[in-house]
Each structure stands twice: as structure tokens, then as C-alpha cells.
Amino acid sequence: MAEPRYPLLVRLPGGRVQHAAKLAPDGEHVFTLCRKRGRPDGDGDGLPYCRGCANRPNPISQQAGR
């Protein structure tokens, strides 16, 4: 089964919302579905979900089904 390309739920420093994110190649930073970049500052449990991430569909990896 294909998995979403943004499987992580994170909070960015100073953030007030939870974002869908994927790990950057450097292994320390993340890219969010709403096109932000930063070092995660926790998982954001208890925070509302980001409107920008909610408005973009989480793309499914096309390589998993091959």
C-alpha cells in the first residue's frame, strides 16, 4: 500500500500548529506540506492542524505500487 509523502506530524519552533512534514536530506530539518522548512520542535500533540497543510492534499508516493 502506498504511503503519503509527508508522513510526519511536527511542530516548528515558535509554531502554534501541527504540520504534515517529510525529512530533508540533511536528516535534521523537515519540509512541510504548506512549504515551510525548519528543524522540528516536537510532534505538536494537542495543537490544531495547520490550515495550509489541510488545504493541500498529501500526495501519495507513486513508486510504492511498482
mmCIF file of C-alpha atoms in Angstrom:
data_model
loop_
_atom_site.group_PDB
_atom_site.id
_atom_site.type_symbol
_atom_site.label_atom_id
_atom_site.label_comp_id
_atom_site.label_asym_id
_atom_site.label_seq_id
_atom_site.Cartn_x
_atom_site.Cartn_y
_atom_site.Cartn_z
ATOM 1 C CA MET A 1 0.000 0.000 0.000
ATOM 2 C CA ALA A 2 1.291 3.482 -0.870
ATOM 3 C CA GLU A 3 2.116 5.840 1.958
ATOM 4 C CA PRO A 4 1.813 9.642 1.966
ATOM 5 C CA ARG A 5 4.967 11.548 1.094
ATOM 6 C CA TYR A 6 4.591 13.717 4.201
ATOM 7 C CA PRO A 7 4.247 11.074 6.938
ATOM 8 C CA LEU A 8 5.472 13.086 9.945
ATOM 9 C CA LEU A 9 3.419 15.350 12.220
ATOM 10 C CA VAL A 10 5.624 18.081 13.685
ATOM 11 C CA ARG A 11 5.643 21.498 15.299
ATOM 12 C CA LEU A 12 8.186 24.043 14.111
ATOM 13 C CA PRO A 13 9.958 26.343 16.609
ATOM 14 C CA GLY A 14 7.636 29.068 17.819
ATOM 15 C CA GLY A 15 4.767 27.453 15.972
ATOM 16 C CA ARG A 16 1.199 27.228 17.186
ATOM 17 C CA VAL A 17 0.049 24.474 14.819
ATOM 18 C CA GLN A 18 0.908 20.923 13.812
ATOM 19 C CA HIS A 19 2.221 20.333 10.266
ATOM 20 C CA ALA A 20 2.455 17.336 7.940
ATOM 21 C CA ALA A 21 6.146 17.040 7.046
ATOM 22 C CA LYS A 22 8.876 14.944 5.466
ATOM 23 C CA LEU A 23 12.518 14.674 6.462
ATOM 24 C CA ALA A 24 15.020 16.744 4.453
ATOM 25 C CA PRO A 25 18.126 15.046 3.017
ATOM 26 C CA ASP A 26 20.296 16.510 5.798
ATOM 27 C CA GLY A 27 18.377 14.426 8.345
ATOM 28 C CA GLU A 28 17.808 17.344 10.747
ATOM 29 C CA HIS A 29 15.273 19.582 9.028
ATOM 30 C CA VAL A 30 11.830 18.924 7.622
ATOM 31 C CA PHE A 31 9.803 20.255 4.711
ATOM 32 C CA THR A 32 6.130 20.786 5.471
ATOM 33 C CA LEU A 33 3.198 20.250 3.172
ATOM 34 C CA CYS A 34 2.485 24.012 3.340
ATOM 35 C CA ARG A 35 6.038 24.651 2.057
ATOM 36 C CA LYS A 36 7.812 25.661 5.246
ATOM 37 C CA ARG A 37 11.235 24.375 6.275
ATOM 38 C CA GLY A 38 12.754 24.080 9.707
ATOM 39 C CA ARG A 39 14.076 21.916 12.484
ATOM 40 C CA PRO A 40 11.156 20.173 14.234
ATOM 41 C CA ASP A 41 10.436 21.209 17.795
ATOM 42 C CA GLY A 42 8.297 18.260 18.874
ATOM 43 C CA ASP A 43 5.311 16.480 17.430
ATOM 44 C CA GLY A 44 2.739 19.168 18.174
ATOM 45 C CA ASP A 45 0.344 16.962 20.129
ATOM 46 C CA GLY A 46 -2.643 18.964 21.292
ATOM 47 C CA LEU A 47 -2.127 21.735 18.734
ATOM 48 C CA PRO A 48 -4.569 22.449 15.904
ATOM 49 C CA TYR A 49 -3.631 21.206 12.440
ATOM 50 C CA CYS A 50 -2.143 23.770 10.040
ATOM 51 C CA ARG A 51 -4.716 25.245 7.608
ATOM 52 C CA GLY A 52 -2.105 25.426 4.839
ATOM 53 C CA CYS A 53 -1.333 21.713 5.201
ATOM 54 C CA ALA A 54 -5.043 20.880 5.387
ATOM 55 C CA ASN A 55 -5.732 22.778 2.152
ATOM 56 C CA ARG A 56 -3.143 20.765 0.203
ATOM 57 C CA PRO A 57 -3.710 17.081 -0.448
ATOM 58 C CA ASN A 58 -0.965 14.846 0.921
ATOM 59 C CA PRO A 59 0.454 13.273 -2.260
ATOM 60 C CA ILE A 60 0.793 9.519 -2.335
ATOM 61 C CA SER A 61 4.113 8.088 -3.448
ATOM 62 C CA GLN A 62 3.730 6.615 -6.931
ATOM 63 C CA GLN A 63 6.786 4.375 -6.528
ATOM 64 C CA ALA A 64 5.335 2.159 -3.801
ATOM 65 C CA GLY A 65 2.934 0.384 -6.159
ATOM 66 C CA ARG A 66 5.568 -0.690 -8.670
#
